[in-house]
Tab-separated table of C-alpha atoms in Angstrom:
chain	number	residue	atom	x	y	z
A	252	MET	CA	98.230	112.169	136.865
A	253	ASP	CA	100.217	109.548	135.123
A	254	ARG	CA	98.540	106.734	136.944
A	255	ASN	CA	95.084	107.809	135.929
A	256	HIS	CA	96.198	108.130	132.378
A	257	LEU	CA	97.555	104.608	132.409
A	258	LYS	CA	94.441	103.256	134.038
A	259	ARG	CA	92.304	104.936	131.453
A	260	GLN	CA	94.458	103.479	128.740
A	261	VAL	CA	94.129	99.975	130.180
A	262	ASP	CA	90.374	100.308	130.538
A	263	LEU	CA	89.998	101.628	127.035
A	264	MET	CA	92.033	98.782	125.606
A	265	LYS	CA	89.983	96.239	127.444
A	266	ARG	CA	86.739	97.858	126.394
A	267	SER	CA	87.801	97.911	122.775
A	268	LEU	CA	88.784	94.244	122.889
A	269	PHE	CA	85.298	93.434	124.099
A	270	ASP	CA	83.515	95.804	121.783
A	271	GLN	CA	85.296	94.528	118.730
A	272	GLY	CA	84.423	90.986	119.681
A	273	TYR	CA	87.906	89.714	120.362
A	274	LEU	CA	86.988	88.665	123.887
A	275	ASP	CA	83.844	87.500	125.630
A	276	GLU	CA	82.595	87.007	129.210
A	277	GLN	CA	84.846	84.046	129.838
A	278	PHE	CA	87.752	86.470	129.979
A	279	ILE	CA	85.957	88.370	132.715
A	280	GLN	CA	85.418	85.072	134.518
A	281	LEU	CA	89.155	84.495	134.466
A	282	GLU	CA	89.779	87.964	135.835
A	283	GLU	CA	87.484	87.155	138.724
A	284	LEU	CA	89.745	84.251	139.588
A	285	GLN	CA	92.621	86.608	140.228
A	286	ASP	CA	93.383	87.589	143.760
A	287	ASP	CA	96.322	88.661	145.861
A	288	ASP	CA	97.743	85.167	145.870
A	289	ASN	CA	97.427	84.824	142.120
A	290	PRO	CA	97.580	88.338	140.760
A	291	ASN	CA	98.748	87.337	137.294
A	292	PHE	CA	96.472	84.421	136.699
A	293	VAL	CA	94.926	85.708	133.492
A	294	GLU	CA	98.252	86.523	131.959
A	295	GLU	CA	99.568	83.090	132.897
A	296	ILE	CA	96.624	81.321	131.363
A	297	VAL	CA	96.794	83.390	128.215
A	298	THR	CA	100.500	82.683	127.860
A	299	LEU	CA	99.797	79.004	128.397
A	300	PHE	CA	97.137	79.115	125.743
A	301	PHE	CA	99.355	80.715	123.135
A	302	ASN	CA	102.166	78.266	123.782
A	303	ASP	CA	99.864	75.292	123.723
A	304	SER	CA	97.887	76.428	120.719
A	305	ALA	CA	101.014	76.938	118.628
A	306	ARG	CA	101.533	73.215	118.850
A	307	LEU	CA	97.933	72.469	117.936
A	308	LEU	CA	98.039	74.823	114.969
A	309	GLN	CA	101.107	73.050	113.710
A	310	ASN	CA	99.349	69.712	113.975
A	311	ILE	CA	96.403	71.071	112.043
A	312	GLU	CA	98.662	72.488	109.377
A	313	GLN	CA	100.399	69.167	108.936
A	314	ALA	CA	97.122	67.312	108.782
A	315	LEU	CA	95.873	69.743	106.142
A	316	VAL	CA	98.790	69.159	103.817
A	317	SER	CA	98.801	65.410	104.228
A	318	VAL	CA	97.390	63.387	101.384
A	319	PRO	CA	94.712	62.200	101.730
A	320	ILE	CA	93.333	64.520	104.339
A	321	ASP	CA	92.163	62.767	107.461
A	322	PHE	CA	89.130	64.876	108.307
A	323	ALA	CA	88.383	63.045	111.502
A	324	ARG	CA	91.819	63.759	112.835
A	325	LEU	CA	91.570	67.342	111.664
A	326	ASP	CA	88.293	67.713	113.451
A	327	ASN	CA	89.830	66.293	116.577
A	328	TYR	CA	92.698	68.772	116.582
A	329	MET	CA	90.412	71.671	115.867
A	330	HIS	CA	88.080	70.562	118.622
A	331	GLN	CA	90.913	70.800	121.101
A	332	PHE	CA	91.984	74.160	119.791
A	333	LYS	CA	88.471	75.484	119.868
A	334	GLY	CA	88.015	74.259	123.434
A	335	SER	CA	91.092	76.078	124.678
A	336	SER	CA	90.122	79.241	122.839
A	337	SER	CA	86.719	79.277	124.402
A	338	SER	CA	88.222	78.676	127.836
A	339	ILE	CA	90.107	81.958	127.687
A	340	GLY	CA	87.273	83.855	126.048
A	341	ALA	CA	88.861	84.229	122.612
A	342	LYS	CA	85.604	84.916	120.844
A	343	ARG	CA	86.715	85.608	117.294
A	344	VAL	CA	89.142	82.718	117.238
A	345	LYS	CA	86.422	80.435	118.513
A	346	ASN	CA	84.012	81.558	115.809
A	347	GLU	CA	86.553	80.857	113.093
A	348	CYS	CA	87.104	77.449	114.604
A	349	THR	CA	83.387	76.748	114.396
A	350	ARG	CA	83.399	77.636	110.721
A	351	PHE	CA	86.411	75.425	110.156
A	352	LYS	CA	84.686	72.512	111.835
A	353	GLU	CA	81.684	72.927	109.583
A	354	TYR	CA	83.846	72.628	106.494
A	355	CYS	CA	85.678	69.754	108.059
A	356	THR	CA	82.494	67.846	108.765
A	357	ALA	CA	81.421	68.457	105.180
A	358	GLY	CA	84.760	67.156	103.949
A	359	ASN	CA	85.411	70.412	102.167
A	360	ALA	CA	89.189	70.668	101.951
A	361	GLU	CA	89.264	74.031	100.283
A	362	GLY	CA	86.899	75.520	102.800
A	363	CYS	CA	89.141	74.160	105.527
A	364	PHE	CA	92.195	75.756	103.993
A	365	ARG	CA	90.553	79.125	103.656
A	366	THR	CA	89.115	79.114	107.138
A	367	PHE	CA	92.377	77.952	108.615
A	368	VAL	CA	94.062	81.050	107.258
A	369	GLN	CA	91.452	83.089	109.107
A	370	VAL	CA	91.958	81.079	112.260
A	371	LYS	CA	95.673	81.741	112.228
A	372	GLN	CA	95.129	85.392	111.495
A	373	GLU	CA	92.699	85.912	114.361
A	374	HIS	CA	94.998	83.971	116.620
A	375	ALA	CA	97.947	86.234	115.735
A	376	ILE	CA	95.928	89.425	116.076
A	377	LEU	CA	94.626	88.412	119.475
A	378	ARG	CA	98.098	87.524	120.612
A	379	THR	CA	99.443	90.968	119.711
A	380	LYS	CA	96.516	92.768	121.276
A	381	LEU	CA	96.690	90.817	124.501
A	382	GLU	CA	100.435	91.289	124.753
A	383	THR	CA	99.978	95.029	124.467
A	384	TYR	CA	97.131	94.923	126.959
A	385	PHE	CA	99.119	93.017	129.547
A	386	GLN	CA	102.107	95.282	129.128
A	387	ALA	CA	99.957	98.310	129.761
A	388	TYR	CA	98.231	96.547	132.632
A	389	ILE	CA	101.511	95.633	134.270
A	390	SER	CA	102.866	99.150	133.851
A	391	PHE	CA	99.738	100.499	135.424
A	392	MET	CA	99.961	98.048	138.292
A	393	CYS	CA	103.602	98.926	138.886
A	394	VAL	CA	102.896	102.622	138.900
A	395	PHE	CA	99.850	102.030	141.024
A	396	VAL	CA	101.826	100.104	143.592
A	397	LEU	CA	104.610	102.663	143.574
A	398	VAL	CA	102.193	105.511	144.058
A	399	ILE	CA	100.510	103.727	146.935
A	400	PHE	CA	103.850	103.208	148.574
A	401	ALA	CA	104.832	106.813	148.023
A	402	LEU	CA	101.579	108.118	149.448
A	403	THR	CA	101.868	105.877	152.481
A	404	TYR	CA	105.397	107.018	153.042
A	405	ILE	CA	104.441	110.659	152.771
A	406	CYS	CA	101.557	110.180	155.170
A	407	LEU	CA	103.866	108.582	157.679
A	408	LEU	CA	106.324	111.408	157.402
A	409	PHE	CA	103.578	113.915	157.780
A	410	CYS	CA	102.270	112.183	160.860
A	411	LEU	CA	105.698	112.114	162.409
A	412	TYR	CA	106.174	115.735	161.587
A	413	LEU	CA	102.856	116.651	163.126
A	414	PHE	CA	103.611	114.588	166.162
A	415	SER	CA	106.902	116.296	166.730
A	416	TRP	CA	105.341	119.718	166.245
A	417	GLN	CA	102.522	118.873	168.567
A	418	ASP	CA	104.839	119.036	171.546
A	419	LYS	CA	106.301	122.293	170.418
A	420	LEU	CA	102.889	123.713	169.838
A	421	ASP	CA	101.754	122.619	173.225
A	422	HIS	CA	104.752	124.272	174.655
A	423	LEU	CA	104.067	127.364	172.677
A	424	GLY	CA	100.490	127.302	173.724
A	425	LEU	CA	101.402	127.135	177.346
A	426	GLN	CA	103.865	129.844	176.907
A	427	GLU	CA	101.340	131.892	175.099
A	428	VAL	CA	98.915	131.450	177.906
A	429	LYS	CA	101.541	132.287	180.339
A	430	LEU	CA	102.448	135.341	178.417
A	431	ASP	CA	98.818	136.314	178.344
A	432	ASP	CA	98.638	135.890	182.035
A	433	TYR	CA	101.701	137.922	182.349
A	434	MET	CA	100.266	140.402	180.028
A	435	ASP	CA	97.169	140.681	182.136
A	436	GLU	CA	99.123	140.712	185.228
A	437	GLY	CA	101.594	142.919	183.648
A	438	GLY	CA	98.909	145.133	182.396
A	439	SER	CA	97.183	145.290	185.718
A	440	LEU	CA	100.522	145.619	187.321
A	441	ILE	CA	101.193	148.672	185.270
A	442	ILE	CA	97.808	150.076	186.084
A	443	ASP	CA	98.381	149.298	189.698
A	444	LEU	CA	101.678	150.977	189.606
A	445	TYR	CA	100.118	153.834	187.821
A	446	TYR	CA	97.495	154.104	190.443
A	447	LYS	CA	100.020	153.908	193.147
A	448	TYR	CA	102.015	156.448	191.426
A	449	ASP	CA	99.004	158.531	191.028
A	450	LYS	CA	97.958	158.089	194.548
A	451	ALA	CA	101.397	158.780	195.578
A	452	HIS	CA	101.287	161.904	193.599
A	453	MET	CA	97.928	162.775	194.925
A	454	ILE	CA	98.984	162.131	198.400
A	455	GLU	CA	101.925	164.211	197.888
B	16	MET	CA	77.542	47.149	170.304
B	17	GLU	CA	77.300	50.638	169.200
B	18	ARG	CA	77.218	51.949	165.790
B	19	ASN	CA	80.169	54.194	165.427
B	20	VAL	CA	80.050	57.092	163.145
B	21	VAL	CA	83.256	58.047	161.472
B	22	VAL	CA	83.976	61.250	159.722
B	23	SER	CA	86.174	60.060	156.982
B	24	ARG	CA	87.221	63.263	155.466
B	25	ARG	CA	90.825	62.851	154.634
B	26	ARG	CA	91.432	59.669	156.467
B	27	LYS	CA	92.274	56.479	154.760
B	28	THR	CA	91.281	54.360	157.702
B	29	GLU	CA	87.634	53.887	158.124
B	30	THR	CA	87.779	51.545	161.010
B	31	THR	CA	89.170	53.750	163.711
B	32	ALA	CA	86.210	53.167	165.907
B	33	ALA	CA	88.017	53.829	169.127
B	34	LYS	CA	88.569	57.511	168.908
B	35	ILE	CA	85.391	58.638	167.300
B	36	ASP	CA	82.759	57.706	169.760
B	37	GLY	CA	80.744	60.770	170.521
B	38	PHE	CA	82.831	62.641	168.050
B	39	ASP	CA	81.099	65.679	166.740
B	40	VAL	CA	80.504	65.908	163.091
B	41	LEU	CA	82.823	68.374	161.471
B	42	PRO	CA	81.090	71.185	159.690
B	43	ALA	CA	81.449	70.935	155.992
B	44	ASP	CA	83.656	73.931	155.581
B	45	SER	CA	86.248	73.142	158.178
B	46	GLU	CA	87.990	70.728	155.874
B	47	GLU	CA	88.260	70.933	152.173
B	48	ALA	CA	86.679	68.404	149.902
B	49	HIS	CA	89.021	66.708	147.486
B	50	VAL	CA	88.203	66.866	143.801
B	51	LEU	CA	89.798	64.855	141.048
B	52	ALA	CA	89.735	66.828	137.806
B	53	VAL	CA	90.300	65.038	134.518
B	54	ASP	CA	90.947	66.949	131.298
B	55	ASP	CA	93.357	66.436	128.451
B	56	SER	CA	93.635	70.147	127.647
B	57	LEU	CA	96.282	71.942	129.678
B	58	VAL	CA	94.509	75.287	129.577
B	59	ASP	CA	91.223	73.769	130.739
B	60	ARG	CA	92.990	71.863	133.452
B	61	LYS	CA	94.551	75.013	134.834
B	62	VAL	CA	91.289	76.903	134.682
B	63	ILE	CA	89.263	74.211	136.414
B	64	GLU	CA	91.994	73.812	138.991
B	65	ARG	CA	91.851	77.503	139.800
B	66	LEU	CA	88.070	77.539	139.830
B	67	LEU	CA	88.031	74.699	142.321
B	68	LYS	CA	90.804	76.092	144.502
B	69	ILE	CA	89.137	79.449	144.745
B	70	SER	CA	85.973	77.654	145.845
B	71	SER	CA	87.933	76.026	148.665
B	72	PHE	CA	88.370	72.586	147.218
B	73	LYS	CA	91.499	70.571	147.259
B	74	VAL	CA	92.324	69.609	143.676
B	75	THR	CA	94.202	66.884	141.886
B	76	ALA	CA	94.283	67.382	138.137
B	77	VAL	CA	95.155	64.563	135.751
B	78	ASP	CA	95.309	64.556	131.999
B	79	SER	CA	93.550	61.345	131.089
B	80	GLY	CA	90.978	58.813	132.201
B	81	ARG	CA	93.703	56.248	132.549
B	82	ARG	CA	95.640	58.442	134.959
B	83	ALA	CA	92.468	59.060	136.906
B	84	LEU	CA	91.898	55.357	137.327
B	85	GLN	CA	95.504	54.879	138.339
B	86	PHE	CA	95.100	57.600	140.906
B	87	LEU	CA	92.074	55.898	142.310
B	88	GLY	CA	93.737	52.523	142.147
B	89	LEU	CA	91.298	51.079	139.657
B	90	ASP	CA	93.568	50.549	136.714
B	91	GLU	CA	93.809	46.821	136.086
B	92	GLU	CA	96.920	47.032	134.006
B	93	LYS	CA	98.959	48.981	136.432
B	94	THR	CA	97.792	48.162	139.886
B	95	SER	CA	100.359	49.743	142.085
B	96	SER	CA	101.128	47.747	145.119
B	97	VAL	CA	101.225	50.851	147.235
B	98	GLY	CA	97.654	51.640	146.369
B	99	PHE	CA	96.337	55.079	145.734
B	100	ASP	CA	97.498	57.921	147.879
B	101	GLY	CA	95.817	58.493	151.168
B	102	LEU	CA	93.601	61.321	150.066
B	103	LYS	CA	90.041	60.314	149.655
B	104	VAL	CA	88.295	61.677	146.596
B	105	ASP	CA	84.985	63.371	147.200
B	106	LEU	CA	84.103	64.390	143.679
B	107	ILE	CA	85.292	63.616	140.185
B	108	ILE	CA	84.910	66.152	137.433
B	109	THR	CA	85.842	65.043	133.977
B	110	ASP	CA	85.876	66.252	130.415
B	111	TYR	CA	83.788	64.249	127.997
B	112	CYS	CA	85.919	64.320	124.858
B	113	MET	CA	89.286	62.898	125.643
B	114	PRO	CA	91.627	60.770	123.578
B	115	GLY	CA	91.913	57.194	124.740
B	116	MET	CA	89.246	56.911	127.365
B	117	THR	CA	86.353	59.323	127.097
B	118	GLY	CA	84.684	60.845	130.114
B	119	TYR	CA	81.723	58.583	129.555
B	120	GLU	CA	83.879	55.472	129.693
B	121	LEU	CA	85.549	56.763	132.820
B	122	LEU	CA	82.147	57.360	134.356
B	123	LYS	CA	81.112	53.821	133.556
B	124	LYS	CA	84.241	52.364	135.064
B	125	ILE	CA	83.764	54.324	138.249
B	126	LYS	CA	80.145	53.366	138.599
B	127	GLU	CA	81.026	49.735	138.021
B	128	SER	CA	83.505	49.684	140.858
B	129	SER	CA	82.148	48.928	144.270
B	130	ASN	CA	84.593	51.159	146.064
B	131	PHE	CA	84.129	54.273	144.057
B	132	ARG	CA	80.637	54.077	142.718
B	133	GLU	CA	79.453	56.391	145.454
B	134	ILE	CA	81.731	59.206	144.413
B	135	PRO	CA	79.712	61.755	142.444
B	136	VAL	CA	80.946	62.277	138.923
B	137	VAL	CA	80.375	65.471	136.989
B	138	ILE	CA	80.840	65.595	133.225
B	139	MET	CA	82.003	68.685	131.341
B	140	SER	CA	81.599	69.147	127.643
B	141	SER	CA	81.890	71.965	125.176
B	142	GLU	CA	78.983	70.549	123.217
B	143	ASN	CA	75.474	70.886	124.473
B	144	ILE	CA	74.121	67.667	122.986
B	145	LEU	CA	70.984	66.470	124.698
B	146	THR	CA	71.470	62.792	123.939
B	147	ARG	CA	74.951	62.972	125.354
B	148	ILE	CA	73.702	64.647	128.510
B	149	ASP	CA	70.938	62.086	128.939
B	150	ARG	CA	73.295	59.216	128.413
B	151	CYS	CA	75.678	60.503	131.066
B	152	LEU	CA	72.955	61.171	133.578
B	153	GLU	CA	71.508	57.727	132.989
B	154	GLU	CA	74.858	56.191	133.620
B	155	GLY	CA	74.909	57.878	136.990
B	156	ALA	CA	76.574	61.222	136.475
B	157	GLU	CA	75.668	63.754	139.085
B	158	ASP	CA	75.674	66.747	136.823
B	159	PHE	CA	76.595	67.891	133.360
B	160	ILE	CA	78.362	71.211	132.862
B	161	VAL	CA	78.701	72.916	129.509
B	162	LYS	CA	82.100	74.406	128.901
B	163	PRO	CA	83.518	76.928	129.390
B	164	VAL	CA	83.103	76.292	133.094
B	165	LYS	CA	82.180	79.278	135.183
B	166	LEU	CA	82.522	80.085	138.849
B	167	ALA	CA	78.749	79.816	139.209
B	168	ASP	CA	78.886	76.177	138.078
B	169	VAL	CA	81.497	75.294	140.653
B	170	LYS	CA	79.613	77.169	143.358
B	171	ARG	CA	76.522	75.185	142.502
B	172	LEU	CA	78.478	71.973	142.956
B	173	LYS	CA	79.799	73.207	146.247
B	174	ASP	CA	76.374	74.140	147.547
B	175	TYR	CA	75.098	70.763	146.520
B	176	MET	CA	77.870	68.966	148.353
B	177	MET	CA	77.519	71.091	151.457
B	178	ARG	CA	73.812	70.487	151.511
B	179	GLU	CA	74.311	66.750	151.299
B	180	VAL	CA	76.813	66.844	154.127
B	181	ARG	CA	74.580	68.965	156.304
B	182	ILE	CA	71.610	66.728	155.771
B	183	GLU	CA	73.581	63.646	156.535
B	184	SER	CA	75.217	65.158	159.572
B	185	GLU	CA	71.956	66.460	160.913
B	186	SER	CA	70.188	63.225	160.435
B	187	ASN	CA	73.078	61.453	162.055
B	188	MET	CA	72.960	63.780	165.016
B	189	ASN	CA	69.295	63.169	165.350
B	190	LYS	CA	69.978	59.509	165.319
B	191	ARG	CA	72.586	59.827	167.992
B	192	LYS	CA	70.285	61.893	170.148
B	193	SER	CA	67.568	59.373	169.832
B	194	CYS	CA	70.077	56.708	170.653
B	195	CYS	CA	70.653	58.438	173.932
B	196	ASP	CA	66.974	59.011	174.526
B	197	LEU	CA	66.280	55.438	173.694
B	198	THR	CA	63.496	56.527	171.472
B	199	GLU	CA	63.169	55.833	167.888
B	200	SER	CA	62.959	58.804	165.623
B	201	GLU	CA	62.964	59.204	161.960
B	202	PRO	CA	65.394	61.498	160.329
B	203	SER	CA	63.800	64.843	160.773
B	204	ILE	CA	65.149	66.238	157.621
B	205	SER	CA	64.053	64.648	154.464
B	206	SER	CA	66.727	64.382	151.891
B	207	SER	CA	67.205	67.233	149.569
B	208	SER	CA	65.064	66.887	146.553
B	209	SER	CA	67.084	69.337	144.631
B	210	SER	CA	69.739	66.803	143.955
B	211	SER	CA	69.440	64.605	140.960
B	212	SER	CA	67.144	61.659	140.889
B	213	SER	CA	69.930	59.255	141.608
B	214	SER	CA	70.329	60.503	145.127
B	215	SER	CA	68.494	58.830	147.889
B	216	GLU	CA	64.924	59.238	148.887
B	217	SER	CA	65.896	59.148	152.514
B	218	PRO	CA	69.533	58.709	153.275
B	219	LEU	CA	69.398	56.825	156.519
B	220	ARG	CA	66.320	54.832	156.921
B	221	ALA	CA	67.998	51.999	158.742
B	222	PRO	CA	66.555	51.316	162.190
B	223	ILE	CA	68.301	53.449	164.676
B	224	LEU	CA	68.779	51.139	167.554
B	225	SER	CA	69.863	48.297	165.479
B	226	SER	CA	73.082	46.839	166.584
B	227	SER	CA	73.604	44.926	163.485
B	228	ALA	CA	76.051	46.024	160.918
B	229	PRO	CA	74.588	48.187	158.218
B	230	SER	CA	74.108	46.725	154.832
B	231	SER	CA	76.363	47.781	152.047
B	232	PRO	CA	75.371	51.092	150.527
B	233	THR	CA	72.440	50.681	148.281
B	234	PRO	CA	72.001	52.664	145.107
B	235	LEU	CA	69.271	54.562	146.878
B	236	ASP	CA	71.687	55.992	149.379
B	237	SER	CA	73.049	59.428	148.819
B	238	PRO	CA	76.073	59.242	146.600
B	239	ILE	CA	78.014	61.799	148.475
B	240	ARG	CA	78.962	60.220	151.726
B	241	ARG	CA	81.014	62.230	154.083
B	242	LEU	CA	80.146	60.061	157.002
B	243	LYS	CA	80.612	56.402	156.800
B	244	MET	CA	79.132	53.888	159.113
B	245	THR	CA	81.597	51.346	160.175
B	246	PRO	CA	80.212	47.942	160.700
B	247	THR	CA	80.999	46.752	164.138
B	248	GLU	CA	82.004	43.184	164.494
């Protein structure tokens, strides 16, 4: 069934994101905060993160090309970025941030540059993967909801159908019984008649 | 003169003695506690807000220590004449690293104020630095949570607050009973020892039949006060 296929796809995607280390338990935590009132919480937070982090990445980039490099400021920006990443469970991004901070603390500009490239790369990869994941998830949810509706509707129809047939069946049943009675009666009637006829014959 | 016990959950007025005589203490979960969350990161703010809401807290989230103080009405530079809004804050949870005023500075300011020093303050930080934790706890922080914050952390806070309320309410009820019986009784429930060292040894050791006004809350008293004693004139 299409729904199962979609569900399997969604589960596989999620599993692979975890297995390959893109996400960690914090992401699961966020999923636990979803409920009927907030069914898209994770997607909202992730979208918020990517919008917010774009700004932070720009700040970092500017700070990196400024002369002389203000490492304290750089560290500050990266600290914020790292914090947000860890809040959504972006494991790989967070790890790259940690490496960046180490170079930053050491005042190693080149190390910072190199690591920053990695940071941006991981950030972009995660963005693409999560976009795909949420698209699949939403499709699955839509299909899921539709199927539930369809099943409910069919059940209702079936119940109504049964209900309307019930009367007819009852009727039929009664009739059948009646017929049986008639049959018996009829049968015995015939035998009676036969007897009478016979008797009549015999008498005569 | 009777000592009147007021449940001051979301009420600004703490002197409405008239209507609360014999008033039963509200169970902790019938009204939501109000938490003030302070964090400069938008993502973290949203997450902590959701964590708190899902744990049945009412939440106000602000983005800086300054805003938090303004909300409480403690900001010297911008004292609004209207005063802070009528919602009483039951817990403050703040990030440590913030531009401008850090969580530690905010903690200090709150503990320095006479009005708000009783409000428990919880610090969050992404860095698990022991000296930082010690410093915060020494300054009077109730708890220190390492980020990213999980549901279990918030639940722990909630249990802690509920326990404090229950203990206080039970000991208050005992007091009231003994008031009626005209016998003196000590609070039958000793205060929870699971709370941090800053909480009281025994929350309400004041003599029960005393008709005098209670003294101002001492540092030994439990920081989380859901019930306030109104001094009767």
